[in-house]
PDB file of C-alpha atoms in Angstrom:
ATOM      1  CA  GLY H   1      40.455 137.237-120.228  1.00 57.00           C
ATOM      2  CA  ALA H   2      36.761 138.619-119.245  1.00 61.00           C
ATOM      3  CA  VAL H   3      34.753 136.637-117.105  1.00 85.00           C
ATOM      4  CA  VAL H   4      31.095 136.190-116.373  1.00 90.00           C
ATOM      5  CA  SER H   5      30.033 134.640-113.167  1.00 91.00           C
ATOM      6  CA  GLN H   6      26.180 133.187-112.758  1.00 93.00           C
ATOM      7  CA  HIS H   7      25.068 132.008-109.308  1.00 91.00           C
ATOM      8  CA  PRO H   8      23.745 129.573-108.680  1.00 91.00           C
ATOM      9  CA  SER H   9      24.736 126.941-111.436  1.00 88.00           C
ATOM     10  CA  TRP H  10      21.703 124.927-110.476  1.00 89.00           C
ATOM     11  CA  VAL H  11      18.170 125.404-108.469  1.00 91.00           C
ATOM     12  CA  ILE H  12      15.456 123.286-107.243  1.00 91.00           C
ATOM     13  CA  CYS H  13      12.333 125.101-106.149  1.00 92.00           C
ATOM     14  CA  LYS H  14       8.659 124.353-105.081  1.00 92.00           C
ATOM     15  CA  SER H  15       6.028 125.598-107.661  1.00 93.00           C
ATOM     16  CA  GLY H  16       4.795 129.523-106.917  1.00 93.00           C
ATOM     17  CA  THR H  17       8.361 130.152-105.338  1.00 93.00           C
ATOM     18  CA  SER H  18      10.416 132.552-106.840  1.00 94.00           C
ATOM     19  CA  VAL H  19      14.351 132.100-107.847  1.00 94.00           C
ATOM     20  CA  LYS H  20      16.945 135.035-108.253  1.00 95.00           C
ATOM     21  CA  ILE H  21      19.499 133.975-110.447  1.00 96.00           C
ATOM     22  CA  GLU H  22      22.865 136.332-110.716  1.00 95.00           C
ATOM     23  CA  CYS H  23      25.103 137.193-113.417  1.00 95.00           C
ATOM     24  CA  ARG H  24      27.960 138.951-112.317  1.00 94.00           C
ATOM     25  CA  SER H  25      30.956 140.325-114.796  1.00 91.00           C
ATOM     26  CA  LEU H  26      34.035 140.233-112.964  1.00 87.00           C
ATOM     27  CA  ASP H  27      36.756 141.700-114.233  1.00 83.00           C
ATOM     28  CA  PHE H  28      34.886 144.517-116.540  1.00 86.00           C
ATOM     29  CA  GLN H  29      31.877 146.487-116.490  1.00 86.00           C
ATOM     30  CA  ALA H  30      28.711 145.601-118.484  1.00 87.00           C
ATOM     31  CA  THR H  31      26.407 148.455-119.095  1.00 86.00           C
ATOM     32  CA  THR H  32      24.100 145.559-121.597  1.00 88.00           C
ATOM     33  CA  MET H  33      23.715 142.189-120.336  1.00 91.00           C
ATOM     34  CA  PHE H  34      21.667 139.596-121.844  1.00 91.00           C
ATOM     35  CA  TRP H  35      19.588 136.509-120.525  1.00 93.00           C
ATOM     36  CA  TYR H  36      18.759 133.727-122.428  1.00 92.00           C
ATOM     37  CA  ARG H  37      16.705 130.688-121.971  1.00 93.00           C
ATOM     38  CA  GLN H  38      17.635 127.015-123.257  1.00 89.00           C
ATOM     39  CA  PHE H  39      15.876 123.971-123.447  1.00 85.00           C
ATOM     40  CA  PRO H  40      17.254 120.451-123.691  1.00 81.00           C
ATOM     41  CA  LYS H  41      18.901 119.999-127.207  1.00 77.00           C
ATOM     42  CA  GLN H  42      17.541 123.304-128.598  1.00 81.00           C
ATOM     43  CA  SER H  43      19.698 126.720-129.126  1.00 82.00           C
ATOM     44  CA  LEU H  44      19.650 130.034-126.908  1.00 85.00           C
ATOM     45  CA  MET H  45      16.683 132.190-127.167  1.00 87.00           C
ATOM     46  CA  LEU H  46      16.870 135.787-126.144  1.00 86.00           C
ATOM     47  CA  MET H  47      14.664 136.454-123.265  1.00 91.00           C
ATOM     48  CA  ALA H  48      15.423 140.062-122.760  1.00 91.00           C
ATOM     49  CA  THR H  49      18.721 143.098-122.485  1.00 89.00           C
ATOM     50  CA  SER H  50      19.450 144.260-119.250  1.00 90.00           C
ATOM     51  CA  ASN H  51      20.465 147.949-118.662  1.00 87.00           C
ATOM     52  CA  GLU H  52      22.315 149.563-116.423  1.00 87.00           C
ATOM     53  CA  GLY H  53      20.169 152.287-114.267  1.00 85.00           C
ATOM     54  CA  SER H  54      17.269 151.239-116.407  1.00 87.00           C
ATOM     55  CA  LYS H  55      14.340 148.828-117.390  1.00 90.00           C
ATOM     56  CA  ALA H  56      15.163 145.989-118.923  1.00 92.00           C
ATOM     57  CA  THR H  57      14.202 145.251-122.908  1.00 90.00           C
ATOM     58  CA  TYR H  58      12.114 141.910-122.857  1.00 92.00           C
ATOM     59  CA  GLU H  59      11.515 139.752-126.324  1.00 89.00           C
ATOM     60  CA  GLN H  60       7.984 139.575-127.574  1.00 88.00           C
ATOM     61  CA  GLY H  61       6.468 136.800-125.727  1.00 91.00           C
ATOM     62  CA  VAL H  62       8.244 136.845-122.985  1.00 93.00           C
ATOM     63  CA  GLU H  63       6.301 138.409-119.673  1.00 93.00           C
ATOM     64  CA  LYS H  64       8.212 140.886-117.536  1.00 92.00           C
ATOM     65  CA  ASP H  65       6.089 140.283-115.021  1.00 94.00           C
ATOM     66  CA  LYS H  66       7.235 136.922-114.363  1.00 96.00           C
ATOM     67  CA  PHE H  67      10.771 137.256-115.427  1.00 96.00           C
ATOM     68  CA  LEU H  68      11.883 140.310-113.119  1.00 96.00           C
ATOM     69  CA  ILE H  69      15.359 141.713-114.415  1.00 94.00           C
ATOM     70  CA  ASN H  70      17.504 144.204-112.318  1.00 92.00           C
ATOM     71  CA  HIS H  71      20.757 145.403-113.299  1.00 91.00           C
ATOM     72  CA  ALA H  72      21.828 147.281-110.092  1.00 85.00           C
ATOM     73  CA  SER H  73      25.551 148.139-110.878  1.00 90.00           C
ATOM     74  CA  LEU H  74      27.769 147.852-114.125  1.00 89.00           C
ATOM     75  CA  THR H  75      28.948 144.331-112.878  1.00 91.00           C
ATOM     76  CA  LEU H  76      25.330 142.877-111.716  1.00 94.00           C
ATOM     77  CA  SER H  77      22.309 141.632-113.376  1.00 95.00           C
ATOM     78  CA  THR H  78      19.572 139.836-111.501  1.00 96.00           C
ATOM     79  CA  LEU H  79      17.037 137.616-112.883  1.00 97.00           C
ATOM     80  CA  THR H  80      14.088 136.954-111.036  1.00 96.00           C
ATOM     81  CA  VAL H  81      11.316 133.918-111.907  1.00 96.00           C
ATOM     82  CA  THR H  82       8.425 134.919-110.040  1.00 95.00           C
ATOM     83  CA  SER H  83       5.598 132.227-108.987  1.00 95.00           C
ATOM     84  CA  ALA H  84       7.874 129.440-110.714  1.00 94.00           C
ATOM     85  CA  HIS H  85       6.076 126.557-112.163  1.00 95.00           C
ATOM     86  CA  PRO H  86       7.350 123.288-113.529  1.00 95.00           C
ATOM     87  CA  GLU H  87       6.908 125.078-117.119  1.00 94.00           C
ATOM     88  CA  ASP H  88       9.723 127.976-116.081  1.00 95.00           C
ATOM     89  CA  SER H  89      11.917 124.440-115.752  1.00 94.00           C
ATOM     90  CA  SER H  90      15.134 125.556-118.305  1.00 94.00           C
ATOM     91  CA  PHE H  91      18.332 126.274-118.562  1.00 93.00           C
ATOM     92  CA  TYR H  92      19.004 129.881-118.103  1.00 95.00           C
ATOM     93  CA  ILE H  93      22.061 131.827-119.285  1.00 93.00           C
ATOM     94  CA  CYS H  94      23.619 135.582-118.919  1.00 93.00           C
ATOM     95  CA  SER H  95      26.056 137.104-121.240  1.00 90.00           C
ATOM     96  CA  ALA H  96      27.954 140.220-121.083  1.00 88.00           C
ATOM     97  CA  PRO H  97      29.649 141.984-124.287  1.00 82.00           C
ATOM     98  CA  HIS H  98      32.505 143.500-124.699  1.00 74.00           C
ATOM     99  CA  THR H  99      32.228 146.770-126.001  1.00 65.00           C
ATOM    100  CA  ASN H 100      35.851 146.953-127.329  1.00 67.00           C
ATOM    101  CA  THR H 101      36.022 143.717-128.821  1.00 66.00           C
ATOM    102  CA  GLY H 102      31.756 142.449-129.767  1.00 62.00           C
ATOM    103  CA  GLU H 103      32.465 139.319-127.670  1.00 70.00           C
ATOM    104  CA  LEU H 104      30.056 137.935-125.992  1.00 77.00           C
ATOM    105  CA  PHE H 105      31.089 136.392-122.453  1.00 85.00           C
ATOM    106  CA  PHE H 106      28.674 133.978-121.185  1.00 87.00           C
ATOM    107  CA  GLY H 107      28.054 133.034-117.470  1.00 90.00           C
ATOM    108  CA  GLU H 108      27.966 128.909-116.741  1.00 88.00           C
ATOM    109  CA  GLY H 109      24.543 129.002-117.066  1.00 90.00           C
ATOM    110  CA  SER H 110      21.882 128.249-114.178  1.00 92.00           C
ATOM    111  CA  ARG H 111      19.475 125.000-114.142  1.00 92.00           C
ATOM    112  CA  LEU H 112      15.930 125.439-112.678  1.00 93.00           C
ATOM    113  CA  THR H 113      14.151 122.859-111.728  1.00 92.00           C
ATOM    114  CA  VAL H 114      10.544 123.795-110.439  1.00 93.00           C
ATOM    115  CA  LEU H 115       8.903 120.800-108.724  1.00 93.00           C
TER     116      LEU H 115
ATOM    117  CA  SER K   1      13.158 135.645-137.453  1.00 46.00           C
ATOM    118  CA  GLN K   2      16.676 136.420-138.099  1.00 49.00           C
ATOM    119  CA  GLN K   3      17.601 133.351-135.749  1.00 59.00           C
ATOM    120  CA  GLY K   4      20.162 131.318-138.528  1.00 67.00           C
ATOM    121  CA  GLU K   5      19.791 127.839-139.619  1.00 74.00           C
ATOM    122  CA  GLU K   6      22.661 125.564-139.012  1.00 80.00           C
ATOM    123  CA  ASP K   7      23.350 122.605-140.585  1.00 82.00           C
ATOM    124  CA  PRO K   8      23.882 119.421-139.896  1.00 88.00           C
ATOM    125  CA  GLN K   9      21.969 119.403-137.141  1.00 87.00           C
ATOM    126  CA  ALA K  10      23.895 116.581-135.687  1.00 92.00           C
ATOM    127  CA  LEU K  11      27.380 115.194-137.128  1.00 94.00           C
ATOM    128  CA  SER K  12      29.209 112.031-135.991  1.00 95.00           C
ATOM    129  CA  ILE K  13      32.777 111.627-137.199  1.00 96.00           C
ATOM    130  CA  GLN K  14      36.192 109.879-136.294  1.00 97.00           C
ATOM    131  CA  GLU K  15      38.537 111.052-134.363  1.00 97.00           C
ATOM    132  CA  GLY K  16      41.385 112.822-136.625  1.00 97.00           C
ATOM    133  CA  GLU K  17      38.993 113.553-139.432  1.00 97.00           C
ATOM    134  CA  ASN K  18      37.369 117.162-140.427  1.00 97.00           C
ATOM    135  CA  ALA K  19      34.137 118.547-139.167  1.00 96.00           C
ATOM    136  CA  THR K  20      32.376 121.314-141.286  1.00 96.00           C
ATOM    137  CA  MET K  21      29.288 122.932-139.996  1.00 95.00           C
ATOM    138  CA  ASN K  22      27.189 125.416-141.745  1.00 94.00           C
ATOM    139  CA  CYS K  23      25.528 128.691-141.008  1.00 91.00           C
ATOM    140  CA  SER K  24      22.780 130.757-142.814  1.00 90.00           C
ATOM    141  CA  TYR K  25      21.096 133.665-141.736  1.00 86.00           C
ATOM    142  CA  LYS K  26      18.672 136.086-143.229  1.00 82.00           C
ATOM    143  CA  THR K  27      19.806 139.829-143.306  1.00 79.00           C
ATOM    144  CA  SER K  28      22.421 141.854-143.398  1.00 81.00           C
ATOM    145  CA  ILE K  29      24.927 141.660-140.133  1.00 83.00           C
ATOM    146  CA  ASN K  30      28.101 143.227-138.376  1.00 81.00           C
ATOM    147  CA  ASN K  31      29.605 140.167-137.261  1.00 84.00           C
ATOM    148  CA  LEU K  32      29.260 136.639-137.174  1.00 88.00           C
ATOM    149  CA  GLN K  33      30.534 134.989-134.122  1.00 88.00           C
ATOM    150  CA  TRP K  34      31.091 130.860-133.014  1.00 92.00           C
ATOM    151  CA  TYR K  35      30.345 129.420-129.872  1.00 91.00           C
ATOM    152  CA  ARG K  36      30.528 126.381-128.473  1.00 93.00           C
ATOM    153  CA  GLN K  37      28.859 124.538-125.494  1.00 90.00           C
ATOM    154  CA  ASN K  38      29.381 121.447-123.824  1.00 89.00           C
ATOM    155  CA  SER K  39      26.361 119.419-122.218  1.00 83.00           C
ATOM    156  CA  GLY K  40      24.973 121.380-119.635  1.00 77.00           C
ATOM    157  CA  ARG K  41      27.442 124.043-119.700  1.00 80.00           C
ATOM    158  CA  GLY K  42      27.375 127.633-120.872  1.00 80.00           C
ATOM    159  CA  LEU K  43      29.074 129.038-124.055  1.00 84.00           C
ATOM    160  CA  VAL K  44      32.518 129.612-125.078  1.00 86.00           C
ATOM    161  CA  HIS K  45      33.258 132.318-127.589  1.00 85.00           C
ATOM    162  CA  LEU K  46      35.968 130.679-130.490  1.00 91.00           C
ATOM    163  CA  ILE K  47      36.061 132.645-133.153  1.00 91.00           C
ATOM    164  CA  LEU K  48      34.561 136.374-134.618  1.00 88.00           C
ATOM    165  CA  ILE K  49      34.682 137.188-138.229  1.00 91.00           C
ATOM    166  CA  ARG K  50      33.293 140.498-139.310  1.00 88.00           C
ATOM    167  CA  SER K  51      31.146 141.393-142.289  1.00 90.00           C
ATOM    168  CA  ASN K  52      34.123 142.604-144.787  1.00 92.00           C
ATOM    169  CA  GLU K  53      36.206 139.571-143.880  1.00 95.00           C
ATOM    170  CA  ARG K  54      36.113 136.226-145.971  1.00 96.00           C
ATOM    171  CA  GLU K  55      38.250 133.567-143.578  1.00 97.00           C
ATOM    172  CA  LYS K  56      39.640 133.045-140.409  1.00 96.00           C
ATOM    173  CA  HIS K  57      41.703 130.938-138.645  1.00 95.00           C
ATOM    174  CA  SER K  58      42.517 130.348-135.202  1.00 93.00           C
ATOM    175  CA  GLY K  59      44.200 126.622-134.370  1.00 95.00           C
ATOM    176  CA  ARG K  60      42.507 124.035-135.414  1.00 96.00           C
ATOM    177  CA  LEU K  61      39.195 126.112-136.694  1.00 97.00           C
ATOM    178  CA  ARG K  62      38.641 127.353-139.820  1.00 97.00           C
ATOM    179  CA  VAL K  63      35.879 130.064-140.156  1.00 97.00           C
ATOM    180  CA  THR K  64      34.680 131.450-143.830  1.00 97.00           C
ATOM    181  CA  LEU K  65      32.032 134.204-144.184  1.00 96.00           C
ATOM    182  CA  ASP K  66      30.137 134.485-147.294  1.00 95.00           C
ATOM    183  CA  THR K  67      28.258 137.580-146.864  1.00 93.00           C
ATOM    184  CA  SER K  68      26.288 137.362-150.497  1.00 93.00           C
ATOM    185  CA  LYS K  69      24.848 134.266-149.543  1.00 93.00           C
ATOM    186  CA  LYS K  70      24.729 135.162-146.371  1.00 91.00           C
ATOM    187  CA  SER K  71      26.252 131.998-144.859  1.00 93.00           C
ATOM    188  CA  SER K  72      29.050 130.736-142.932  1.00 95.00           C
ATOM    189  CA  SER K  73      30.926 127.469-142.338  1.00 96.00           C
ATOM    190  CA  LEU K  74      33.127 125.889-139.604  1.00 97.00           C
ATOM    191  CA  LEU K  75      35.801 123.841-140.035  1.00 97.00           C
ATOM    192  CA  ILE K  76      37.580 122.074-137.232  1.00 97.00           C
ATOM    193  CA  THR K  77      40.134 119.960-138.726  1.00 97.00           C
ATOM    194  CA  ALA K  78      41.940 116.468-136.899  1.00 97.00           C
ATOM    195  CA  SER K  79      39.031 116.578-134.888  1.00 97.00           C
ATOM    196  CA  ARG K  80      39.486 115.110-131.351  1.00 97.00           C
ATOM    197  CA  ALA K  81      37.105 113.173-129.000  1.00 96.00           C
ATOM    198  CA  ALA K  82      36.941 116.412-126.824  1.00 95.00           C
ATOM    199  CA  ASP K  83      35.859 118.298-129.570  1.00 96.00           C
ATOM    200  CA  THR K  84      32.601 116.433-128.915  1.00 96.00           C
ATOM    201  CA  ALA K  85      30.120 119.646-127.922  1.00 95.00           C
ATOM    202  CA  SER K  86      26.901 121.671-129.998  1.00 93.00           C
ATOM    203  CA  TYR K  87      28.370 124.631-131.961  1.00 94.00           C
ATOM    204  CA  PHE K  88      26.616 127.685-132.585  1.00 91.00           C
ATOM    205  CA  CYS K  89      26.269 130.207-135.233  1.00 90.00           C
ATOM    206  CA  ALA K  90      25.705 133.718-133.663  1.00 85.00           C
ATOM    207  CA  THR K  91      24.860 137.036-136.137  1.00 82.00           C
ATOM    208  CA  ALA K  92      25.351 140.539-134.600  1.00 74.00           C
ATOM    209  CA  PHE K  93      24.199 143.875-136.547  1.00 66.00           C
ATOM    210  CA  ASP K  94      26.584 145.575-134.298  1.00 59.00           C
ATOM    211  CA  PHE K  95      29.329 145.184-131.276  1.00 52.00           C
ATOM    212  CA  THR K  96      26.742 146.519-128.472  1.00 53.00           C
ATOM    213  CA  GLY K  97      25.409 142.817-128.426  1.00 50.00           C
ATOM    214  CA  ASN K  98      21.563 144.162-129.369  1.00 53.00           C
ATOM    215  CA  GLN K  99      19.954 142.074-131.882  1.00 57.00           C
ATOM    216  CA  PHE K 100      22.535 139.050-131.107  1.00 65.00           C
ATOM    217  CA  TYR K 101      20.653 135.813-132.690  1.00 72.00           C
ATOM    218  CA  PHE K 102      22.017 132.588-132.199  1.00 76.00           C
ATOM    219  CA  GLY K 103      21.579 129.949-135.194  1.00 78.00           C
ATOM    220  CA  THR K 104      19.880 126.279-134.305  1.00 79.00           C
ATOM    221  CA  GLY K 105      23.373 124.803-133.329  1.00 88.00           C
ATOM    222  CA  THR K 106      25.101 121.539-134.506  1.00 92.00           C
ATOM    223  CA  SER K 107      25.416 118.802-132.485  1.00 93.00           C
ATOM    224  CA  LEU K 108      29.093 117.110-132.825  1.00 96.00           C
ATOM    225  CA  THR K 109      30.178 113.177-132.197  1.00 96.00           C
ATOM    226  CA  VAL K 110      33.767 112.716-132.673  1.00 97.00           C
ATOM    227  CA  ILE K 111      34.204 109.184-132.073  1.00 96.00           C
ATOM    228  CA  PRO K 112      37.733 108.103-130.534  1.00 94.00           C
TER     229      PRO K 112
END
């Protein structure tokens, strides 16, 4: 079946640094990808929709300058957390929809810990 | 918000018993999907039910959808310890993935 790969799976960084998370669709093309944030024991909250070749669409309350999204190709979207702070520590998950079936395929998630 | 509500929030059962989780949502949908998440991992798609369908089966899973009540249920029969996970419903307005909202989730624990 379709696979979405996310990297890195776990990253620890110092406060003030920037961290890039990659999301790749391995065997299908994805013109759209989605980025979610999940706090412990909570549900997924959609942060933004990544569109290949155009600007990302951010959900209300999500700072676009803080969470930079680049969808450079039909198989790769990146989320960069800029000037990370401890409150940005979270589990970030990407997904890509299979447009024929409507099924969303999820990456394994990236756990960010900001010290 | 469109985010769905699920109940119960937590469910603990003995192995072999059936587990039922419910999901309610607020507006009209195109389809509803159920996902499973093991602790600290990504989500795994379980089943999709379209708005014109009322019931769907997949292995030990049975999903129902009542669009008049804006609710869905997920039944796991003959539960196993390996079914221990969080289960989320997600509603979508179309197949592009736009406006794809997750419910609050049910944490299921199956005791061996």
